[in-house]
Amino acid sequence: MPNLQHVASLRAPTGERARPPHFGSGASPRQAIDGESSNERASRLVDSSRPDLPFQETDMRIIGFVASLALVCTGVVLAGEEAVEAPAPIVTTLSQRTLPDYPGKEVLMLAVEYPPGAVEHTHRHDANAFVYVLQGSIVMGVAGANPVTLKPGDTFHEGPDDVHTIGRNASRRDPAKFVVVLLKDIGKPAVLPAD
């Protein structure tokens, strides 16, 4: 940033030292610095044929710097938005029971909440999974099928060989809640890697 005393001295008549700006005089800060009103400055900047434009190069550098800074700040904000990881689903076990009529099998009932913007990773269950939506809207999909958007009261099924490729909250503003009932082998994890 240029020294204001130095800038003001550039505009002083020859042989006379410029006085420090006096902001209580009713002059604008720009006028107090270089003795020029904004209208005079605008007409001077428009008339580029005049050789007495001591501030034109500096003004262009400042404008360039401010424009560059604005672009960098915008990039940082956008990069910051991309860097924010989507919230994870909140899973609560409601019930887990073995099934005497089905040896080696159990039922696992889960309550799942997708916070706004939540996204699940690709996975599989090695089970029959039945989904019932309670609140909000979710998007579900398995490999080889089109994704579907589910609302309260809608259901979805995943088979033991399905790869769950899409599971997310359809809203970035509202949470979504659903119940999952899994019919699976006793002792096997509820969620397995997709590969």
PDB file of C-alpha atoms in Angstrom:
ATOM      1  CA  MET A   1       0.000   0.000   0.000  1.00  0.00           C
ATOM      2  CA  PRO A   2       1.524   3.383  -0.965  1.00  0.00           C
ATOM      3  CA  ASN A   3       2.383   5.871   1.740  1.00  0.00           C
ATOM      4  CA  LEU A   4      -0.468   8.418   1.694  1.00  0.00           C
ATOM      5  CA  GLN A   5       1.907  11.265   2.595  1.00  0.00           C
ATOM      6  CA  HIS A   6       4.037  10.296  -0.425  1.00  0.00           C
ATOM      7  CA  VAL A   7       1.000  10.038  -2.709  1.00  0.00           C
ATOM      8  CA  ALA A   8      -0.260  13.435  -1.568  1.00  0.00           C
ATOM      9  CA  SER A   9       3.200  14.965  -2.126  1.00  0.00           C
ATOM     10  CA  LEU A  10       3.090  13.880  -5.773  1.00  0.00           C
ATOM     11  CA  ARG A  11       0.138  16.227  -6.315  1.00  0.00           C
ATOM     12  CA  ALA A  12       1.611  19.222  -4.433  1.00  0.00           C
ATOM     13  CA  PRO A  13       2.728  22.267  -6.433  1.00  0.00           C
ATOM     14  CA  THR A  14       6.464  22.410  -7.152  1.00  0.00           C
ATOM     15  CA  GLY A  15       8.549  23.387  -4.161  1.00  0.00           C
ATOM     16  CA  GLU A  16       5.650  22.997  -1.727  1.00  0.00           C
ATOM     17  CA  ARG A  17       5.269  20.011   0.606  1.00  0.00           C
ATOM     18  CA  ALA A  18       1.755  18.593   0.746  1.00  0.00           C
ATOM     19  CA  ARG A  19      -0.014  18.708   4.081  1.00  0.00           C
ATOM     20  CA  PRO A  20      -1.444  15.510   5.581  1.00  0.00           C
ATOM     21  CA  PRO A  21      -5.046  14.945   4.537  1.00  0.00           C
ATOM     22  CA  HIS A  22      -7.633  16.509   6.785  1.00  0.00           C
ATOM     23  CA  PHE A  23     -10.741  14.366   6.814  1.00  0.00           C
ATOM     24  CA  GLY A  24     -12.763  16.766   8.946  1.00  0.00           C
ATOM     25  CA  SER A  25     -12.857  19.319   6.124  1.00  0.00           C
ATOM     26  CA  GLY A  26     -15.911  17.842   4.393  1.00  0.00           C
ATOM     27  CA  ALA A  27     -13.797  16.497   1.543  1.00  0.00           C
ATOM     28  CA  SER A  28     -14.109  12.882   0.531  1.00  0.00           C
ATOM     29  CA  PRO A  29     -11.179  10.646   1.567  1.00  0.00           C
ATOM     30  CA  ARG A  30     -10.035  10.487  -2.097  1.00  0.00           C
ATOM     31  CA  GLN A  31     -10.257  14.253  -2.453  1.00  0.00           C
ATOM     32  CA  ALA A  32      -8.411  14.746   0.831  1.00  0.00           C
ATOM     33  CA  ILE A  33      -5.609  12.486  -0.416  1.00  0.00           C
ATOM     34  CA  ASP A  34      -5.019  13.844  -3.903  1.00  0.00           C
ATOM     35  CA  GLY A  35      -7.071  17.068  -4.009  1.00  0.00           C
ATOM     36  CA  GLU A  36      -9.335  15.732  -6.739  1.00  0.00           C
ATOM     37  CA  SER A  37     -13.094  15.109  -6.596  1.00  0.00           C
ATOM     38  CA  SER A  38     -14.533  11.815  -7.807  1.00  0.00           C
ATOM     39  CA  ASN A  39     -15.974  13.552 -10.901  1.00  0.00           C
ATOM     40  CA  GLU A  40     -12.590  15.067 -11.743  1.00  0.00           C
ATOM     41  CA  ARG A  41     -10.935  11.704 -11.203  1.00  0.00           C
ATOM     42  CA  ALA A  42     -13.497   9.904 -13.414  1.00  0.00           C
ATOM     43  CA  SER A  43     -13.023  12.364 -16.273  1.00  0.00           C
ATOM     44  CA  ARG A  44      -9.223  12.135 -15.893  1.00  0.00           C
ATOM     45  CA  LEU A  45      -9.332   8.326 -16.020  1.00  0.00           C
ATOM     46  CA  VAL A  46     -11.577   8.355 -19.092  1.00  0.00           C
ATOM     47  CA  ASP A  47      -9.241  10.724 -20.952  1.00  0.00           C
ATOM     48  CA  SER A  48      -6.369   8.312 -21.561  1.00  0.00           C
ATOM     49  CA  SER A  49      -4.659  10.668 -24.031  1.00  0.00           C
ATOM     50  CA  ARG A  50      -3.446  12.877 -21.157  1.00  0.00           C
ATOM     51  CA  PRO A  51       0.158  12.181 -20.161  1.00  0.00           C
ATOM     52  CA  ASP A  52      -0.360  13.455 -16.568  1.00  0.00           C
ATOM     53  CA  LEU A  53      -1.991  10.300 -15.238  1.00  0.00           C
ATOM     54  CA  PRO A  54       0.326   9.368 -12.351  1.00  0.00           C
ATOM     55  CA  PHE A  55      -2.110   6.917 -10.787  1.00  0.00           C
ATOM     56  CA  GLN A  56      -3.399   5.048 -13.867  1.00  0.00           C
ATOM     57  CA  GLU A  57      -0.823   2.225 -13.715  1.00  0.00           C
ATOM     58  CA  THR A  58      -1.235   1.903  -9.957  1.00  0.00           C
ATOM     59  CA  ASP A  59      -5.026   1.915 -10.321  1.00  0.00           C
ATOM     60  CA  MET A  60      -4.849  -0.887 -12.888  1.00  0.00           C
ATOM     61  CA  ARG A  61      -2.556  -2.909 -10.629  1.00  0.00           C
ATOM     62  CA  ILE A  62      -4.973  -2.481  -7.706  1.00  0.00           C
ATOM     63  CA  ILE A  63      -7.951  -3.454  -9.861  1.00  0.00           C
ATOM     64  CA  GLY A  64      -6.043  -6.498 -11.130  1.00  0.00           C
ATOM     65  CA  PHE A  65      -5.050  -7.462  -7.599  1.00  0.00           C
ATOM     66  CA  VAL A  66      -8.625  -7.123  -6.299  1.00  0.00           C
ATOM     67  CA  ALA A  67     -10.006  -9.136  -9.240  1.00  0.00           C
ATOM     68  CA  SER A  68      -7.395 -11.870  -8.684  1.00  0.00           C
ATOM     69  CA  LEU A  69      -8.119 -11.939  -4.972  1.00  0.00           C
ATOM     70  CA  ALA A  70     -11.852 -12.268  -5.667  1.00  0.00           C
ATOM     71  CA  LEU A  71     -11.235 -15.219  -8.006  1.00  0.00           C
ATOM     72  CA  VAL A  72      -8.945 -16.928  -5.499  1.00  0.00           C
ATOM     73  CA  CYS A  73     -11.452 -16.422  -2.670  1.00  0.00           C
ATOM     74  CA  THR A  74     -14.253 -17.776  -4.851  1.00  0.00           C
ATOM     75  CA  GLY A  75     -12.123 -20.819  -5.682  1.00  0.00           C
ATOM     76  CA  VAL A  76     -11.349 -21.384  -2.007  1.00  0.00           C
ATOM     77  CA  VAL A  77     -15.041 -21.200  -1.107  1.00  0.00           C
ATOM     78  CA  LEU A  78     -15.999 -23.597  -3.912  1.00  0.00           C
ATOM     79  CA  ALA A  79     -13.148 -25.949  -3.062  1.00  0.00           C
ATOM     80  CA  GLY A  80     -14.239 -25.785   0.566  1.00  0.00           C
ATOM     81  CA  GLU A  81     -17.746 -26.845  -0.436  1.00  0.00           C
ATOM     82  CA  GLU A  82     -16.391 -29.773  -2.430  1.00  0.00           C
ATOM     83  CA  ALA A  83     -14.083 -30.799   0.417  1.00  0.00           C
ATOM     84  CA  VAL A  84     -16.937 -31.149   2.881  1.00  0.00           C
ATOM     85  CA  GLU A  85     -17.720 -34.839   3.227  1.00  0.00           C
ATOM     86  CA  ALA A  86     -21.356 -35.913   3.141  1.00  0.00           C
ATOM     87  CA  PRO A  87     -22.728 -36.906   6.547  1.00  0.00           C
ATOM     88  CA  ALA A  88     -22.934 -40.618   7.283  1.00  0.00           C
ATOM     89  CA  PRO A  89     -26.192 -42.440   7.971  1.00  0.00           C
ATOM     90  CA  ILE A  90     -27.143 -42.980  11.619  1.00  0.00           C
ATOM     91  CA  VAL A  91     -28.007 -46.654  12.190  1.00  0.00           C
ATOM     92  CA  THR A  92     -29.732 -48.025  15.318  1.00  0.00           C
ATOM     93  CA  THR A  93     -30.448 -51.709  15.960  1.00  0.00           C
ATOM     94  CA  LEU A  94     -34.105 -52.135  16.912  1.00  0.00           C
ATOM     95  CA  SER A  95     -34.288 -55.925  17.117  1.00  0.00           C
ATOM     96  CA  GLN A  96     -32.213 -59.029  16.390  1.00  0.00           C
ATOM     97  CA  ARG A  97     -33.769 -62.521  16.667  1.00  0.00           C
ATOM     98  CA  THR A  98     -32.880 -66.008  15.550  1.00  0.00           C
ATOM     99  CA  LEU A  99     -35.586 -67.873  13.657  1.00  0.00           C
ATOM    100  CA  PRO A 100     -36.111 -71.411  14.987  1.00  0.00           C
ATOM    101  CA  ASP A 101     -38.227 -72.294  11.929  1.00  0.00           C
ATOM    102  CA  TYR A 102     -35.329 -71.249   9.651  1.00  0.00           C
ATOM    103  CA  PRO A 103     -32.134 -72.882  10.986  1.00  0.00           C
ATOM    104  CA  GLY A 104     -29.025 -70.713  10.643  1.00  0.00           C
ATOM    105  CA  LYS A 105     -31.045 -67.544   9.886  1.00  0.00           C
ATOM    106  CA  GLU A 106     -31.872 -64.451  11.891  1.00  0.00           C
ATOM    107  CA  VAL A 107     -33.860 -61.248  11.465  1.00  0.00           C
ATOM    108  CA  LEU A 108     -32.143 -57.919  12.079  1.00  0.00           C
ATOM    109  CA  MET A 109     -34.315 -54.786  12.224  1.00  0.00           C
ATOM    110  CA  LEU A 110     -32.577 -51.414  11.875  1.00  0.00           C
ATOM    111  CA  ALA A 111     -33.734 -47.795  12.068  1.00  0.00           C
ATOM    112  CA  VAL A 112     -31.720 -45.647   9.662  1.00  0.00           C
ATOM    113  CA  GLU A 113     -31.621 -41.879   9.551  1.00  0.00           C
ATOM    114  CA  TYR A 114     -30.075 -40.026   6.645  1.00  0.00           C
ATOM    115  CA  PRO A 115     -29.141 -36.493   7.754  1.00  0.00           C
ATOM    116  CA  PRO A 116     -29.576 -33.825   5.054  1.00  0.00           C
ATOM    117  CA  GLY A 117     -27.144 -34.599   2.213  1.00  0.00           C
ATOM    118  CA  ALA A 118     -26.209 -38.060   3.574  1.00  0.00           C
ATOM    119  CA  VAL A 119     -24.702 -40.548   1.130  1.00  0.00           C
ATOM    120  CA  GLU A 120     -23.855 -44.220   1.718  1.00  0.00           C
ATOM    121  CA  HIS A 121     -20.861 -46.011   0.250  1.00  0.00           C
ATOM    122  CA  THR A 122     -21.377 -48.877  -2.215  1.00  0.00           C
ATOM    123  CA  HIS A 123     -21.973 -52.133  -0.326  1.00  0.00           C
ATOM    124  CA  ARG A 124     -23.970 -55.351  -0.194  1.00  0.00           C
ATOM    125  CA  HIS A 125     -25.825 -57.251   2.511  1.00  0.00           C
ATOM    126  CA  ASP A 126     -25.641 -60.977   1.596  1.00  0.00           C
ATOM    127  CA  ALA A 127     -29.221 -60.995   2.853  1.00  0.00           C
ATOM    128  CA  ASN A 128     -32.741 -60.131   1.821  1.00  0.00           C
ATOM    129  CA  ALA A 129     -33.203 -56.501   2.866  1.00  0.00           C
ATOM    130  CA  PHE A 130     -36.632 -54.888   3.044  1.00  0.00           C
ATOM    131  CA  VAL A 131     -36.791 -51.086   3.354  1.00  0.00           C
ATOM    132  CA  TYR A 132     -39.820 -49.087   4.552  1.00  0.00           C
ATOM    133  CA  VAL A 133     -39.606 -45.264   4.426  1.00  0.00           C
ATOM    134  CA  LEU A 134     -40.988 -43.384   7.442  1.00  0.00           C
ATOM    135  CA  GLN A 135     -40.010 -39.762   6.783  1.00  0.00           C
ATOM    136  CA  GLY A 136     -38.412 -37.663   4.061  1.00  0.00           C
ATOM    137  CA  SER A 137     -37.285 -38.891   0.687  1.00  0.00           C
ATOM    138  CA  ILE A 138     -34.438 -41.273  -0.188  1.00  0.00           C
ATOM    139  CA  VAL A 139     -32.838 -42.497  -3.397  1.00  0.00           C
ATOM    140  CA  MET A 140     -31.985 -46.225  -3.586  1.00  0.00           C
ATOM    141  CA  GLY A 141     -30.412 -48.267  -6.334  1.00  0.00           C
ATOM    142  CA  VAL A 142     -28.739 -51.589  -7.009  1.00  0.00           C
ATOM    143  CA  ALA A 143     -26.311 -52.494  -9.793  1.00  0.00           C
ATOM    144  CA  GLY A 144     -28.073 -53.167 -13.083  1.00  0.00           C
ATOM    145  CA  ALA A 145     -31.301 -51.335 -12.148  1.00  0.00           C
ATOM    146  CA  ASN A 146     -32.438 -47.728 -12.328  1.00  0.00           C
ATOM    147  CA  PRO A 147     -32.369 -45.815  -9.036  1.00  0.00           C
ATOM    148  CA  VAL A 148     -35.720 -45.042  -7.428  1.00  0.00           C
ATOM    149  CA  THR A 149     -36.836 -42.169  -5.206  1.00  0.00           C
ATOM    150  CA  LEU A 150     -38.845 -43.352  -2.223  1.00  0.00           C
ATOM    151  CA  LYS A 151     -41.211 -41.318  -0.056  1.00  0.00           C
ATOM    152  CA  PRO A 152     -42.989 -42.185   3.240  1.00  0.00           C
ATOM    153  CA  GLY A 153     -44.878 -45.466   2.879  1.00  0.00           C
ATOM    154  CA  ASP A 154     -42.752 -46.704  -0.066  1.00  0.00           C
ATOM    155  CA  THR A 155     -40.786 -49.966   0.075  1.00  0.00           C
ATOM    156  CA  PHE A 156     -37.604 -51.292  -1.518  1.00  0.00           C
ATOM    157  CA  HIS A 157     -36.011 -54.771  -1.677  1.00  0.00           C
ATOM    158  CA  GLU A 158     -32.393 -55.855  -2.053  1.00  0.00           C
ATOM    159  CA  GLY A 159     -31.557 -59.501  -2.675  1.00  0.00           C
ATOM    160  CA  PRO A 160     -28.510 -61.379  -1.336  1.00  0.00           C
ATOM    161  CA  ASP A 161     -26.629 -60.980  -4.637  1.00  0.00           C
ATOM    162  CA  ASP A 162     -27.459 -57.281  -5.161  1.00  0.00           C
ATOM    163  CA  VAL A 163     -24.792 -54.603  -4.884  1.00  0.00           C
ATOM    164  CA  HIS A 164     -26.273 -51.486  -3.286  1.00  0.00           C
ATOM    165  CA  THR A 165     -24.770 -48.755  -5.493  1.00  0.00           C
ATOM    166  CA  ILE A 166     -26.930 -45.793  -4.488  1.00  0.00           C
ATOM    167  CA  GLY A 167     -28.242 -44.890  -1.053  1.00  0.00           C
ATOM    168  CA  ARG A 168     -28.701 -41.228  -0.209  1.00  0.00           C
ATOM    169  CA  ASN A 169     -31.006 -38.585   1.163  1.00  0.00           C
ATOM    170  CA  ALA A 170     -32.828 -36.884  -1.704  1.00  0.00           C
ATOM    171  CA  SER A 171     -32.767 -33.622   0.279  1.00  0.00           C
ATOM    172  CA  ARG A 172     -29.907 -31.398   1.400  1.00  0.00           C
ATOM    173  CA  ARG A 173     -32.310 -29.668   3.805  1.00  0.00           C
ATOM    174  CA  ASP A 174     -34.458 -32.320   5.501  1.00  0.00           C
ATOM    175  CA  PRO A 175     -33.554 -35.606   7.217  1.00  0.00           C
ATOM    176  CA  ALA A 176     -34.997 -38.939   6.056  1.00  0.00           C
ATOM    177  CA  LYS A 177     -35.825 -41.990   8.200  1.00  0.00           C
ATOM    178  CA  PHE A 178     -36.553 -45.583   7.267  1.00  0.00           C
ATOM    179  CA  VAL A 179     -36.626 -49.087   8.700  1.00  0.00           C
ATOM    180  CA  VAL A 180     -34.619 -51.973   7.230  1.00  0.00           C
ATOM    181  CA  VAL A 181     -35.469 -55.626   7.976  1.00  0.00           C
ATOM    182  CA  LEU A 182     -32.696 -58.067   7.037  1.00  0.00           C
ATOM    183  CA  LEU A 183     -33.153 -61.836   6.768  1.00  0.00           C
ATOM    184  CA  LYS A 184     -29.551 -63.032   6.995  1.00  0.00           C
ATOM    185  CA  ASP A 185     -27.228 -65.816   8.107  1.00  0.00           C
ATOM    186  CA  ILE A 186     -26.533 -65.857  11.866  1.00  0.00           C
ATOM    187  CA  GLY A 187     -23.188 -64.250  12.676  1.00  0.00           C
ATOM    188  CA  LYS A 188     -22.655 -62.606   9.274  1.00  0.00           C
ATOM    189  CA  PRO A 189     -22.143 -58.832   9.253  1.00  0.00           C
ATOM    190  CA  ALA A 190     -25.161 -56.782   8.145  1.00  0.00           C
ATOM    191  CA  VAL A 191     -23.068 -54.746   5.694  1.00  0.00           C
ATOM    192  CA  LEU A 192     -20.284 -56.156   3.504  1.00  0.00           C
ATOM    193  CA  PRO A 193     -17.923 -54.558   0.982  1.00  0.00           C
ATOM    194  CA  ALA A 194     -19.250 -54.539  -2.582  1.00  0.00           C
ATOM    195  CA  ASP A 195     -16.370 -56.602  -4.036  1.00  0.00           C
TER     196      ASP A 195
END
